[in-house]
Short mmCIF file of C-alpha atoms in Angstrom, two decimals:
data_model
loop_
_atom_site.label_atom_id
_atom_site.label_comp_id
_atom_site.label_asym_id
_atom_site.label_seq_id
_atom_site.Cartn_x
_atom_site.Cartn_y
_atom_site.Cartn_z
CA MET D 8 92.59 226.05 107.80
CA GLU D 9 90.30 223.10 107.29
CA ARG D 10 89.07 223.31 103.80
CA GLU D 11 85.45 222.36 104.21
CA SER D 12 84.60 223.25 107.85
CA GLN D 13 84.75 227.04 108.05
CA PHE D 14 81.65 229.09 108.58
CA VAL D 15 82.24 232.40 106.79
CA GLY D 16 79.66 235.11 106.72
CA GLU D 17 78.28 238.09 108.67
CA SER D 18 74.72 238.62 107.29
CA GLY D 19 71.88 238.44 109.76
CA ALA D 20 70.04 235.64 107.84
CA PHE D 21 73.08 233.47 107.80
CA LEU D 22 74.08 234.07 111.50
CA ASP D 23 70.53 233.38 112.54
CA ALA D 24 70.54 230.00 110.93
CA VAL D 25 73.87 229.12 112.52
CA GLU D 26 72.61 230.24 115.98
CA LYS D 27 69.43 228.10 115.52
CA ALA D 28 71.59 225.11 114.84
CA SER D 29 73.81 225.84 117.83
CA ARG D 30 70.86 225.92 120.14
CA ALA D 31 69.50 222.64 118.94
CA ALA D 32 72.89 220.92 119.08
CA PRO D 33 72.87 219.70 122.68
CA LEU D 34 69.51 218.19 122.51
CA HIS D 35 68.96 214.47 121.59
CA ARG D 36 66.39 215.28 119.03
CA PRO D 37 66.30 214.93 115.22
CA VAL D 38 67.00 218.08 113.12
CA LEU D 39 66.06 218.73 109.64
CA VAL D 40 68.29 221.04 107.56
CA VAL D 41 66.69 222.72 104.56
CA GLY D 42 68.29 224.71 101.87
CA GLU D 43 69.25 225.03 98.19
CA ARG D 44 72.23 223.17 96.82
CA GLY D 45 75.65 224.63 97.88
CA THR D 46 74.27 226.46 100.96
CA GLY D 47 76.18 224.39 103.50
CA LYS D 48 73.75 221.83 104.82
CA GLU D 49 76.53 219.27 105.66
CA LEU D 50 78.44 221.98 107.51
CA ILE D 51 75.40 222.49 109.73
CA ALA D 52 75.01 218.76 110.26
CA GLU D 53 78.64 218.70 111.41
CA ARG D 54 78.14 221.68 113.79
CA LEU D 55 75.11 219.86 115.26
CA HIS D 56 77.30 216.81 116.03
CA ARG D 57 80.35 218.74 117.18
CA LEU D 58 78.44 220.85 119.70
CA SER D 59 76.45 217.93 121.09
CA LEU D 60 77.32 215.48 123.89
CA ARG D 61 78.01 213.01 121.06
CA TRP D 62 80.98 215.05 119.66
CA ASP D 63 83.44 212.16 120.32
CA GLY D 64 81.21 209.56 118.72
CA PRO D 65 80.92 208.60 115.12
CA PHE D 66 79.62 211.11 112.52
CA ILE D 67 78.27 208.95 109.62
CA THR D 68 77.08 210.38 106.43
CA LEU D 69 74.85 208.83 103.72
CA ASN D 70 73.73 210.48 100.47
CA CYS D 71 70.30 208.89 99.86
CA ALA D 72 70.26 210.04 96.34
CA ALA D 73 73.53 208.27 95.48
CA MET D 74 72.13 204.76 96.41
CA PRO D 75 69.89 202.68 94.15
CA GLU D 76 66.42 202.11 95.68
CA THR D 77 67.11 198.36 95.78
CA LEU D 78 70.14 198.85 98.09
CA ILE D 79 69.30 201.87 100.24
CA GLU D 80 67.56 199.75 103.01
CA ALA D 81 70.56 197.33 103.13
CA GLU D 82 72.93 200.37 103.29
CA LEU D 83 70.92 201.92 106.19
CA PHE D 84 70.08 198.90 108.26
CA GLY D 85 72.60 196.18 107.25
CA HIS D 86 71.89 192.66 106.06
CA GLU D 87 72.57 189.03 107.05
CA ALA D 88 74.39 186.61 104.90
CA GLY D 89 72.14 185.13 102.20
CA ALA D 90 69.46 187.91 102.61
CA PHE D 91 69.53 188.51 98.88
CA THR D 92 71.53 187.64 95.89
CA GLY D 93 75.07 188.73 96.27
CA ALA D 94 74.95 188.98 100.10
CA THR D 95 77.60 186.37 100.74
CA LYS D 96 78.38 187.66 104.29
CA ALA D 97 76.68 189.75 107.00
CA ARG D 98 77.20 193.53 106.85
CA VAL D 99 76.41 196.22 109.43
CA GLY D 100 74.51 199.28 108.15
CA ARG D 101 74.98 202.98 108.73
CA PHE D 102 72.72 202.92 111.81
CA GLU D 103 74.99 200.35 113.59
CA GLU D 104 78.11 202.34 112.46
CA ALA D 105 76.65 205.56 113.93
CA ASP D 106 75.65 203.97 117.30
CA GLY D 107 76.57 206.46 119.97
CA GLY D 108 76.86 209.34 117.47
CA THR D 109 75.11 211.08 114.63
CA LEU D 110 73.71 209.78 111.39
CA PHE D 111 73.44 212.48 108.66
CA LEU D 112 71.05 211.58 105.89
CA ASP D 113 71.56 213.91 102.94
CA GLU D 114 68.94 214.21 100.19
CA LEU D 115 66.27 212.75 102.42
CA GLY D 116 63.42 213.43 99.92
CA THR D 117 64.79 210.66 97.63
CA LEU D 118 64.20 207.84 100.15
CA SER D 119 61.99 205.04 98.92
CA THR D 120 58.65 204.23 100.70
CA GLY D 121 60.06 200.97 102.24
CA ALA D 122 63.14 202.85 103.54
CA GLN D 123 60.94 205.63 105.01
CA GLU D 124 58.85 202.99 106.84
CA ARG D 125 61.93 201.33 108.34
CA LEU D 126 63.45 204.78 109.22
CA LEU D 127 60.30 205.79 111.05
CA ARG D 128 60.50 202.78 113.32
CA ALA D 129 64.20 203.46 113.96
CA VAL D 130 63.54 206.99 114.96
CA GLU D 131 60.37 206.16 116.95
CA TYR D 132 61.67 203.19 118.94
CA GLY D 133 65.43 203.31 118.52
CA GLU D 134 65.42 199.87 116.97
CA ILE D 135 66.62 198.58 113.67
CA THR D 136 66.36 195.08 112.02
CA ARG D 137 68.86 193.83 109.43
CA ILE D 138 67.49 192.67 106.13
CA GLY D 139 67.12 188.88 106.42
CA SER D 140 66.90 188.95 110.23
CA SER D 141 63.96 188.76 112.57
CA ARG D 142 65.87 189.93 115.57
CA PRO D 143 65.66 193.81 116.23
CA GLN D 144 68.68 195.70 117.63
CA ARG D 145 68.80 198.74 119.84
CA VAL D 146 70.78 201.58 118.53
CA ASP D 147 71.53 205.06 120.08
CA VAL D 148 71.66 207.24 117.06
CA ARG D 149 70.82 210.93 116.60
CA ILE D 150 69.28 211.70 113.19
CA VAL D 151 70.21 214.88 111.19
CA ALA D 152 68.65 214.96 107.85
CA ALA D 153 69.01 217.49 104.96
CA THR D 154 67.04 218.14 101.79
CA ASN D 155 66.37 220.95 99.15
CA ALA D 156 62.92 219.41 98.42
CA ASP D 157 59.55 220.77 99.77
CA LEU D 158 58.84 217.93 102.13
CA PRO D 159 55.51 219.21 103.50
CA LYS D 160 54.26 219.54 99.89
CA MET D 161 55.48 215.93 99.19
CA ALA D 162 53.65 214.69 102.31
CA ALA D 163 50.52 216.34 101.21
CA GLU D 164 50.87 214.60 97.80
CA ASN D 165 51.56 211.31 99.55
CA ARG D 166 55.00 211.05 98.13
CA PHE D 167 56.62 211.30 101.59
CA ARG D 168 55.32 209.91 105.03
CA ALA D 169 53.76 212.61 107.04
CA ASP D 170 54.43 210.75 110.21
CA LEU D 171 58.15 210.43 109.48
CA LEU D 172 58.24 214.15 108.64
CA ASP D 173 56.65 214.99 111.91
CA ARG D 174 59.22 212.91 113.77
CA LEU D 175 62.14 214.44 111.96
CA SER D 176 61.24 218.07 112.10
CA PHE D 177 61.57 218.59 115.88
CA GLU D 178 63.69 221.52 114.74
CA VAL D 179 64.09 222.81 111.12
CA VAL D 180 67.08 224.87 110.21
CA THR D 181 66.54 226.65 106.85
CA LEU D 182 69.71 228.01 105.29
CA PRO D 183 69.45 231.20 103.30
CA PRO D 184 70.63 231.32 99.67
CA LEU D 185 73.65 233.40 99.00
CA ARG D 186 71.75 235.98 96.93
CA VAL D 187 69.91 237.13 100.07
CA ARG D 188 72.98 237.12 102.33
CA GLU D 189 73.55 240.83 102.29
CA GLY D 190 77.26 241.77 102.55
CA ASP D 191 78.58 238.16 102.49
CA ILE D 192 79.71 237.97 98.84
CA PRO D 193 82.65 240.29 99.34
CA VAL D 194 83.55 238.41 102.62
CA LEU D 195 83.41 235.07 100.99
CA THR D 196 85.20 236.29 97.84
CA ASP D 197 88.16 237.57 99.93
CA TYR D 198 88.23 234.44 102.03
CA PHE D 199 88.34 231.92 99.16
CA GLY D 200 90.59 234.24 97.15
CA ARG D 201 93.24 234.50 99.96
CA ARG D 202 93.12 230.79 100.46
CA MET D 203 93.70 229.99 96.80
CA ALA D 204 96.44 232.57 96.51
CA ALA D 205 98.24 230.90 99.48
CA GLU D 206 97.80 227.54 97.82
CA LEU D 207 99.52 228.95 94.68
CA ASP D 208 102.33 230.48 96.82
CA TRP D 209 101.52 234.15 95.89
CA PRO D 210 103.65 236.45 97.90
CA SER D 211 100.73 238.59 98.70
CA TRP D 212 96.98 238.88 98.03
CA PRO D 213 95.99 241.72 95.58
CA GLY D 214 92.33 241.27 95.94
CA PHE D 215 89.77 241.61 93.20
CA GLY D 216 89.44 244.57 90.80
CA ARG D 217 86.33 246.72 90.38
CA LEU D 218 84.92 245.09 87.30
CA ALA D 219 85.28 241.64 88.71
CA SER D 220 83.80 242.64 92.06
CA GLU D 221 80.78 244.23 90.30
CA ALA D 222 80.26 241.01 88.30
CA LEU D 223 80.39 238.88 91.35
CA ASN D 224 77.86 241.04 93.16
CA ARG D 225 75.45 241.01 90.20
CA HIS D 226 75.51 237.27 89.69
CA ASP D 227 72.51 235.33 91.03
CA TRP D 228 74.46 232.41 92.37
CA PRO D 229 72.16 229.45 91.69
CA GLY D 230 74.83 227.23 93.14
CA ASN D 231 75.29 229.29 96.22
CA VAL D 232 78.56 229.17 98.18
CA ARG D 233 79.83 226.04 96.43
CA GLU D 234 79.47 227.82 93.10
CA LEU D 235 81.15 230.99 94.43
CA ARG D 236 84.07 229.11 95.75
CA ASN D 237 84.72 227.37 92.35
CA VAL D 238 84.44 230.73 90.53
CA ILE D 239 86.85 232.51 92.92
CA GLU D 240 89.40 229.80 92.98
CA ARG D 241 89.21 229.44 89.19
CA ALA D 242 89.62 233.16 88.68
CA VAL D 243 92.76 233.31 90.97
CA TYR D 244 94.30 230.23 89.29
CA GLN D 245 93.83 231.75 85.82
CA TRP D 246 95.24 235.22 86.71
CA ASN D 247 98.86 235.49 85.67
CA ASP D 248 99.88 238.75 87.35
CA HIS D 249 99.59 238.40 91.14
CA SER D 250 100.86 241.99 91.51
CA ARG D 251 97.57 243.34 90.15
CA PRO D 252 94.05 242.89 91.36
CA VAL D 253 92.27 239.90 89.87
CA ASP D 254 89.78 241.37 87.38
CA HIS D 255 88.55 238.54 85.30
CA VAL D 256 86.06 235.93 86.34
CA VAL D 257 84.50 232.99 84.47
CA PHE D 258 81.09 231.93 85.68
CA ASP D 259 80.59 229.22 83.13
CA PRO D 260 83.73 227.13 82.50
CA PHE D 261 82.02 225.35 79.61
CA GLU D 262 81.42 228.45 77.64
CA SER D 263 83.65 228.50 74.57
CA PRO D 264 83.48 229.60 70.89
CA TRP D 265 84.29 225.96 70.03
CA LYS D 266 81.57 224.48 72.18
CA PRO D 267 80.11 221.45 70.42
CA ARG D 268 76.71 221.97 68.87
CA GLU D 269 73.76 219.86 69.98
CA THR D 270 72.83 217.67 67.08
CA LYS D 271 69.58 215.87 66.32
CA PRO D 272 68.74 213.11 63.85
CA GLN D 273 68.61 214.75 60.39
CA GLN D 274 65.12 213.37 59.51
CA GLU D 275 63.74 214.84 62.75
CA ALA D 276 65.55 218.21 62.95
CA GLU D 277 65.11 219.41 59.37
CA PRO D 278 61.22 219.07 59.14
CA ALA D 279 60.85 220.49 62.66
CA ALA D 280 63.01 223.55 61.81
CA ARG D 281 61.26 223.96 58.38
CA SER D 282 57.80 223.83 59.83
CA ALA D 283 58.65 226.31 62.58
CA ALA D 284 60.04 228.67 60.06
CA GLU D 285 56.94 228.43 57.84
CA ALA D 286 54.59 228.87 60.66
CA SER D 287 56.26 231.95 62.14
CA PRO D 288 59.11 233.54 60.17
CA ALA D 289 59.58 236.21 62.86
CA ALA D 290 59.86 233.58 65.59
CA ALA D 291 62.54 231.66 63.62
CA ALA D 292 64.80 234.83 63.61
CA PRO D 293 67.31 234.94 66.38
CA ALA D 294 66.54 237.15 69.28
CA SER D 295 68.43 240.43 69.09
CA SER D 296 70.82 241.32 71.80
CA GLU D 297 70.62 245.04 70.86
CA PRO D 298 69.19 247.46 73.45
CA ALA D 299 65.54 248.61 73.05
CA PHE D 300 66.28 251.77 70.94
CA GLN D 301 62.57 252.83 71.02
CA ASP D 302 62.88 253.27 74.81
CA VAL D 303 65.83 255.72 74.54
CA ASP D 304 65.06 259.23 75.85
CA ASP D 305 68.67 260.48 76.25
CA MET D 306 70.76 259.67 73.06
CA LYS D 307 74.09 260.95 74.45
CA ALA D 308 73.73 258.85 77.68
CA ALA D 309 72.55 255.75 75.80
CA VAL D 310 75.54 255.96 73.45
CA GLU D 311 77.94 256.52 76.33
CA ALA D 312 76.56 253.55 78.28
CA PHE D 313 76.64 251.36 75.16
CA GLU D 314 80.27 252.24 74.35
CA LYS D 315 81.38 251.49 77.99
CA ARG D 316 79.73 248.04 77.74
CA ILE D 317 81.63 247.35 74.54
CA LEU D 318 84.94 248.42 76.18
CA GLU D 319 84.23 246.30 79.29
CA ALA D 320 83.40 243.15 77.15
CA ALA D 321 86.46 243.64 74.89
CA LEU D 322 88.64 244.10 77.94
CA ALA D 323 87.43 240.87 79.60
CA LYS D 324 87.76 238.93 76.37
CA SER D 325 91.37 240.09 75.94
CA ARG D 326 92.08 239.26 79.64
CA TYR D 327 92.57 243.02 80.28
CA ASN D 328 95.47 243.32 77.94
CA GLN D 329 94.99 246.91 76.57
CA ARG D 330 97.09 246.39 73.42
CA GLN D 331 95.12 243.30 72.48
CA THR D 332 91.92 245.06 73.26
CA ALA D 333 92.80 248.10 70.92
CA LYS D 334 93.68 245.68 68.15
CA ALA D 335 90.36 243.66 68.66
CA LEU D 336 88.38 247.04 68.52
CA ASN D 337 90.48 248.36 65.43
CA LEU D 338 91.65 251.29 67.58
CA THR D 339 95.12 252.67 68.11
CA TYR D 340 96.53 252.18 71.59
CA ASP D 341 96.19 255.93 72.25
CA GLN D 342 92.53 255.95 71.12
CA LEU D 343 91.73 253.11 73.45
CA ARG D 344 93.46 254.77 76.41
CA HIS D 345 91.52 257.93 75.73
CA SER D 346 88.16 255.97 75.71
CA LEU D 347 89.05 254.00 78.92
CA LYS D 348 89.97 257.24 80.70
CA ARG D 349 86.72 258.80 79.62
CA HIS D 350 84.72 255.83 81.05
CA ASP D 351 86.88 255.53 84.19
CA LEU D 352 88.12 252.09 83.22
CA LEU D 353 91.86 252.76 83.32
CA GLY D 354 92.16 250.99 86.65
CA THR D 355 91.11 247.67 85.08
#
Protein backbone atom coordinates (compact mmCIF):
# COMPACT_ATOMS: atom_id res chain seq x y z
CA MET A 1 0.00 0.00 0.00
CA GLU A 2 1.15 3.52 -0.74
CA ARG A 3 1.90 5.01 2.67
CA GLU A 4 0.51 8.48 2.16
CA SER A 5 -2.10 8.19 -0.58
CA GLN A 6 -4.89 6.14 0.99
CA PHE A 7 -8.32 7.60 1.72
CA VAL A 8 -9.63 5.72 4.75
CA GLY A 9 -12.96 6.51 6.34
CA GLU A 10 -16.67 5.87 6.10
CA SER A 11 -18.31 8.79 7.90
CA GLY A 12 -20.78 10.87 5.92
CA ALA A 13 -18.91 14.14 6.54
CA PHE A 14 -15.64 12.69 5.22
CA LEU A 15 -17.20 10.99 2.18
CA ASP A 16 -19.08 14.17 1.27
CA ALA A 17 -15.81 16.13 1.19
CA VAL A 18 -14.13 13.48 -0.98
CA GLU A 19 -17.11 13.43 -3.35
CA LYS A 20 -17.05 17.22 -3.63
CA ALA A 21 -13.38 17.10 -4.61
CA SER A 22 -14.03 14.32 -7.13
CA ARG A 23 -16.74 16.36 -8.85
CA ALA A 24 -14.48 19.40 -9.13
CA ALA A 25 -11.47 17.43 -10.36
CA PRO A 26 -12.21 17.39 -14.14
CA LEU A 27 -12.74 21.17 -14.32
CA HIS A 28 -9.91 23.55 -15.16
CA ARG A 29 -10.74 25.80 -12.23
CA PRO A 30 -8.95 26.71 -8.99
CA VAL A 31 -9.96 24.81 -5.86
CA LEU A 32 -9.38 25.90 -2.27
CA VAL A 33 -9.00 23.11 0.31
CA VAL A 34 -9.71 24.18 3.90
CA GLY A 35 -9.13 22.17 7.04
CA GLU A 36 -7.31 21.83 10.33
CA ARG A 37 -3.78 20.47 10.41
CA GLY A 38 -3.58 16.76 9.78
CA THR A 39 -6.94 16.42 8.03
CA GLY A 40 -5.49 15.38 4.65
CA LYS A 41 -5.46 18.55 2.57
CA GLU A 42 -2.55 17.38 0.40
CA LEU A 43 -4.32 14.06 -0.25
CA ILE A 44 -7.32 15.98 -1.58
CA ALA A 45 -5.01 18.09 -3.77
CA GLU A 46 -3.46 14.91 -5.22
CA ARG A 47 -6.94 13.51 -5.86
CA LEU A 48 -7.94 16.68 -7.71
CA HIS A 49 -4.87 16.27 -9.92
CA ARG A 50 -5.14 12.50 -10.53
CA LEU A 51 -8.81 12.68 -11.50
CA SER A 52 -8.30 15.61 -13.87
CA LEU A 53 -7.29 15.62 -17.52
CA ARG A 54 -3.87 16.74 -16.28
CA TRP A 55 -3.25 13.45 -14.46
CA ASP A 56 -0.15 12.69 -16.58
CA GLY A 57 1.28 16.21 -16.11
CA PRO A 58 3.45 17.45 -13.23
CA PHE A 59 2.06 17.83 -9.73
CA ILE A 60 4.21 20.51 -8.06
CA THR A 61 3.94 21.35 -4.36
CA LEU A 62 5.07 24.47 -2.52
CA ASN A 63 4.62 25.04 1.20
CA CYS A 64 4.31 28.82 1.35
CA ALA A 65 5.00 28.91 5.09
CA ALA A 66 8.36 27.17 4.65
CA MET A 67 9.77 29.92 2.43
CA PRO A 68 11.14 33.27 3.68
CA GLU A 69 9.08 36.23 2.49
CA THR A 70 12.07 37.55 0.54
CA LEU A 71 12.35 34.34 -1.52
CA ILE A 72 8.75 33.23 -2.02
CA GLU A 73 8.22 35.27 -5.21
CA ALA A 74 11.44 33.97 -6.77
CA GLU A 75 10.43 30.43 -5.81
CA LEU A 76 7.01 30.81 -7.41
CA PHE A 77 7.87 32.78 -10.55
CA GLY A 78 11.60 32.18 -11.09
CA HIS A 79 14.28 34.78 -11.66
CA GLU A 80 16.86 35.91 -14.19
CA ALA A 81 20.60 35.93 -13.56
CA GLY A 82 21.60 39.01 -11.58
CA ALA A 83 18.05 39.79 -10.50
CA PHE A 84 19.21 40.06 -6.90
CA THR A 85 22.26 39.30 -4.79
CA GLY A 86 23.14 35.65 -5.08
CA ALA A 87 21.17 35.06 -8.31
CA THR A 88 24.19 33.93 -10.34
CA LYS A 89 22.10 32.16 -12.97
CA ALA A 90 18.53 32.08 -14.22
CA ARG A 91 16.12 29.73 -12.48
CA VAL A 92 12.64 28.54 -13.40
CA GLY A 93 9.94 28.90 -10.75
CA ARG A 94 7.24 26.50 -9.60
CA PHE A 95 4.75 27.89 -12.12
CA GLU A 96 6.99 26.96 -15.03
CA GLU A 97 7.71 23.55 -13.49
CA ALA A 98 3.96 22.92 -13.20
CA ASP A 99 3.17 23.97 -16.79
CA GLY A 100 0.60 21.52 -18.14
CA GLY A 101 -0.16 20.20 -14.67
CA THR A 102 -1.20 21.27 -11.17
CA LEU A 103 0.46 23.61 -8.68
CA PHE A 104 -0.47 22.93 -5.06
CA LEU A 105 0.09 25.91 -2.75
CA ASP A 106 -0.05 24.80 0.88
CA GLU A 107 -0.44 27.31 3.74
CA LEU A 108 -1.78 29.91 1.31
CA GLY A 109 -2.64 32.37 4.09
CA THR A 110 1.06 33.02 4.76
CA LEU A 111 1.76 34.53 1.31
CA SER A 112 3.20 38.05 1.32
CA THR A 113 1.26 40.93 -0.22
CA GLY A 114 3.64 41.13 -3.20
CA ALA A 115 3.34 37.41 -3.88
CA GLN A 116 -0.46 37.64 -3.66
CA GLU A 117 -0.47 40.39 -6.29
CA ARG A 118 1.70 38.37 -8.67
CA LEU A 119 -0.35 35.24 -8.02
CA LEU A 120 -3.56 37.08 -8.88
CA ARG A 121 -2.17 38.03 -12.30
CA ALA A 122 -1.04 34.45 -12.91
CA VAL A 123 -4.48 33.08 -12.05
CA GLU A 124 -6.34 35.83 -13.92
CA TYR A 125 -4.35 35.91 -17.17
CA GLY A 126 -2.25 32.74 -17.16
CA GLU A 127 0.93 34.83 -17.32
CA ILE A 128 3.97 35.05 -15.09
CA THR A 129 7.08 37.22 -15.22
CA ARG A 130 10.38 36.10 -13.78
CA ILE A 131 11.96 38.48 -11.29
CA GLY A 132 14.43 40.65 -13.16
CA SER A 133 12.64 40.18 -16.49
CA SER A 134 10.19 42.41 -18.35
CA ARG A 135 8.95 39.63 -20.63
CA PRO A 136 5.81 37.79 -19.47
CA GLN A 137 5.43 34.07 -20.18
CA ARG A 138 2.26 32.07 -20.75
CA VAL A 139 1.75 29.10 -18.42
CA ASP A 140 -0.99 26.48 -18.35
CA VAL A 141 -1.31 25.68 -14.67
CA ARG A 142 -4.22 24.68 -12.48
CA ILE A 143 -4.03 26.11 -8.96
CA VAL A 144 -5.06 24.09 -5.92
CA ALA A 145 -4.47 25.91 -2.65
CA ALA A 146 -4.86 24.83 0.97
CA THR A 147 -5.09 26.62 4.29
CA ASN A 148 -6.21 26.23 7.88
CA ALA A 149 -6.67 30.00 8.19
CA ASP A 150 -9.95 31.93 7.98
CA LEU A 151 -9.26 33.63 4.64
CA PRO A 152 -12.60 35.50 4.41
CA LYS A 153 -11.86 37.04 7.82
CA MET A 154 -8.31 37.89 6.72
CA ALA A 155 -9.70 39.52 3.56
CA ALA A 156 -12.17 41.57 5.62
CA GLU A 157 -9.23 42.77 7.75
CA ASN A 158 -7.17 43.59 4.62
CA ARG A 159 -4.62 40.89 5.47
CA PHE A 160 -5.41 38.89 2.31
CA ARG A 161 -6.45 40.17 -1.11
CA ALA A 162 -10.20 39.80 -1.51
CA ASP A 163 -9.94 39.68 -5.33
CA LEU A 164 -7.42 36.82 -5.13
CA LEU A 165 -9.67 34.95 -2.72
CA ASP A 166 -12.57 35.37 -5.15
CA ARG A 167 -10.50 33.88 -7.98
CA LEU A 168 -9.21 30.92 -5.96
CA SER A 169 -12.52 29.93 -4.37
CA PHE A 170 -14.37 28.66 -7.45
CA GLU A 171 -14.86 25.55 -5.33
CA VAL A 172 -14.05 25.21 -1.64
CA VAL A 173 -13.60 21.74 -0.14
CA THR A 174 -13.73 21.87 3.66
CA LEU A 175 -12.37 18.75 5.36
CA PRO A 176 -14.02 17.68 8.63
CA PRO A 177 -11.82 17.24 11.71
CA LEU A 178 -11.43 13.70 13.01
CA ARG A 179 -13.44 14.42 16.17
CA VAL A 180 -16.66 14.79 14.11
CA ARG A 181 -16.02 11.86 11.74
CA GLU A 182 -18.40 9.44 13.41
CA GLY A 183 -17.19 5.85 13.32
CA ASP A 184 -13.89 6.62 11.57
CA ILE A 185 -11.56 6.34 14.58
CA PRO A 186 -11.94 2.52 14.86
CA VAL A 187 -11.56 2.18 11.09
CA LEU A 188 -8.40 4.29 10.97
CA THR A 189 -7.04 2.63 14.12
CA ASP A 190 -7.35 -0.81 12.57
CA TYR A 191 -5.89 0.36 9.26
CA PHE A 192 -2.79 2.01 10.74
CA GLY A 193 -2.38 -0.78 13.30
CA ARG A 194 -2.42 -3.53 10.68
CA ARG A 195 0.03 -1.62 8.52
CA MET A 196 2.48 -1.13 11.39
CA ALA A 197 2.15 -4.75 12.47
CA ALA A 198 3.02 -5.84 8.93
CA GLU A 199 6.01 -3.50 8.93
CA LEU A 200 7.21 -5.15 12.16
CA ASP A 201 6.64 -8.65 10.69
CA TRP A 202 4.03 -9.65 13.25
CA PRO A 203 2.50 -13.03 12.28
CA SER A 204 -1.03 -11.70 12.88
CA TRP A 205 -2.84 -8.56 13.97
CA PRO A 206 -4.38 -8.89 17.48
CA GLY A 207 -6.19 -5.55 17.36
CA PHE A 208 -6.56 -3.10 20.25
CA GLY A 209 -7.85 -3.94 23.72
CA ARG A 210 -10.85 -2.37 25.38
CA LEU A 211 -8.97 0.17 27.51
CA ALA A 212 -6.90 1.42 24.59
CA SER A 213 -9.94 1.59 22.30
CA GLU A 214 -11.89 3.60 24.86
CA ALA A 215 -8.97 6.00 25.33
CA LEU A 216 -8.62 6.46 21.56
CA ASN A 217 -12.33 7.25 21.22
CA ARG A 218 -12.23 9.75 24.11
CA HIS A 219 -9.24 11.69 22.79
CA ASP A 220 -10.00 15.02 21.07
CA TRP A 221 -7.36 14.58 18.31
CA PRO A 222 -6.21 18.18 17.79
CA GLY A 223 -3.72 16.86 15.21
CA ASN A 224 -6.42 14.83 13.45
CA VAL A 225 -5.49 11.84 11.27
CA ARG A 226 -1.77 12.64 11.28
CA GLU A 227 -1.75 12.57 15.10
CA LEU A 228 -3.81 9.38 15.22
CA ARG A 229 -1.43 7.62 12.83
CA ASN A 230 1.56 8.54 14.99
CA VAL A 231 -0.19 7.39 18.19
CA ILE A 232 -1.23 4.06 16.66
CA GLU A 233 2.15 3.30 15.10
CA ARG A 234 3.91 4.19 18.37
CA ALA A 235 1.55 1.96 20.38
CA VAL A 236 2.11 -1.05 18.10
CA TYR A 237 5.87 -0.52 18.02
CA GLN A 238 6.06 -0.34 21.83
CA TRP A 239 3.85 -3.38 22.47
CA ASN A 240 6.01 -6.43 23.13
CA ASP A 241 3.44 -9.24 23.05
CA HIS A 242 1.83 -9.45 19.62
CA SER A 243 -0.27 -12.42 20.73
CA ARG A 244 -2.37 -10.12 22.93
CA PRO A 245 -4.41 -7.07 21.90
CA VAL A 246 -2.50 -3.80 22.12
CA ASP A 247 -3.84 -2.08 25.23
CA HIS A 248 -1.44 0.77 25.95
CA VAL A 249 -1.30 4.06 24.05
CA VAL A 250 0.84 7.15 24.59
CA PHE A 251 -0.72 10.38 23.36
CA ASP A 252 2.14 12.63 24.45
CA PRO A 253 5.57 11.10 23.75
CA PHE A 254 7.23 13.95 25.66
CA GLU A 255 5.46 13.11 28.91
CA SER A 256 8.01 11.77 31.41
CA PRO A 257 8.69 11.94 35.16
CA TRP A 258 12.13 13.25 34.17
CA LYS A 259 10.84 15.97 31.87
CA PRO A 260 13.10 19.06 32.21
CA ARG A 261 11.57 21.89 34.17
CA GLU A 262 11.08 25.27 32.58
CA THR A 263 13.52 27.69 34.17
CA LYS A 264 13.40 31.48 34.37
CA PRO A 265 16.11 33.93 35.37
CA GLN A 266 16.27 33.84 39.19
CA GLN A 267 15.90 37.58 39.62
CA GLU A 268 12.65 37.51 37.62
CA ALA A 269 11.12 34.24 38.76
CA GLU A 270 11.46 34.60 42.53
CA PRO A 271 9.86 38.07 42.96
CA ALA A 272 7.04 37.09 40.61
CA ALA A 273 6.31 33.89 42.53
CA ARG A 274 6.55 35.68 45.88
CA SER A 275 4.21 38.50 44.88
CA ALA A 276 1.67 36.05 43.46
CA ALA A 277 1.70 34.01 46.67
CA GLU A 278 1.35 37.12 48.83
CA ALA A 279 -1.51 38.45 46.74
CA SER A 280 -3.48 35.23 46.76
CA PRO A 281 -2.29 32.29 48.86
CA ALA A 282 -5.18 30.17 47.64
CA ALA A 283 -4.31 30.81 44.02
CA ALA A 284 -0.70 29.81 44.66
CA ALA A 285 -1.74 26.35 45.86
CA PRO A 286 -1.69 23.65 43.20
CA ALA A 287 -5.04 22.72 41.71
CA SER A 288 -6.39 19.53 43.19
CA SER A 289 -6.97 16.57 40.92
CA GLU A 290 -9.35 14.98 43.43
CA PRO A 291 -13.00 14.57 42.43
CA ALA A 292 -15.55 17.09 43.66
CA PHE A 293 -16.61 15.24 46.82
CA GLN A 294 -19.25 17.81 47.65
CA ASP A 295 -21.18 16.68 44.56
CA VAL A 296 -21.28 12.98 45.52
CA ASP A 297 -24.80 11.69 46.09
CA ASP A 298 -24.03 7.95 45.97
CA MET A 299 -21.00 7.12 48.10
CA LYS A 300 -20.74 3.46 47.13
CA ALA A 301 -20.84 4.22 43.37
CA ALA A 302 -18.34 7.07 43.75
CA VAL A 303 -15.88 4.87 45.67
CA GLU A 304 -16.24 2.08 43.10
CA ALA A 305 -15.63 4.48 40.19
CA PHE A 306 -12.61 6.01 41.92
CA GLU A 307 -11.12 2.58 42.66
CA LYS A 308 -11.57 1.54 39.03
CA ARG A 309 -9.78 4.68 37.82
CA ILE A 310 -6.88 3.92 40.18
CA LEU A 311 -6.62 0.36 38.85
CA GLU A 312 -6.76 1.48 35.20
CA ALA A 313 -4.06 4.10 35.74
CA ALA A 314 -1.81 1.68 37.63
CA LEU A 315 -2.22 -0.99 34.94
CA ALA A 316 -1.30 1.45 32.20
CA LYS A 317 1.72 2.72 34.13
CA SER A 318 2.94 -0.87 34.64
CA ARG A 319 2.33 -1.67 30.94
CA TYR A 320 -0.44 -4.10 32.00
CA ASN A 321 1.91 -6.37 33.93
CA GLN A 322 -0.36 -7.46 36.78
CA ARG A 323 2.42 -8.47 39.18
CA GLN A 324 4.10 -5.10 38.81
CA THR A 325 0.72 -3.41 39.23
CA ALA A 326 0.07 -5.32 42.48
CA LYS A 327 3.50 -4.32 43.79
CA ALA A 328 2.95 -0.67 42.85
CA LEU A 329 -0.39 -0.62 44.70
CA ASN A 330 0.98 -2.53 47.73
CA LEU A 331 -1.45 -5.40 47.11
CA THR A 332 -0.92 -9.13 46.90
CA TYR A 333 -1.33 -10.65 43.46
CA ASP A 334 -4.55 -12.38 44.57
CA GLN A 335 -5.96 -9.12 45.98
CA LEU A 336 -5.26 -7.36 42.70
CA ARG A 337 -6.87 -10.16 40.67
CA HIS A 338 -9.94 -10.00 42.88
CA SER A 339 -10.23 -6.23 42.35
CA LEU A 340 -9.70 -6.52 38.60
CA LYS A 341 -12.41 -9.19 38.36
CA ARG A 342 -14.83 -7.05 40.38
CA HIS A 343 -14.30 -4.11 37.99
CA ASP A 344 -14.33 -6.26 34.83
CA LEU A 345 -10.69 -5.42 34.05
CA LEU A 346 -9.26 -8.94 33.83
CA GLY A 347 -9.24 -8.79 30.03
CA THR A 348 -6.68 -6.00 30.03
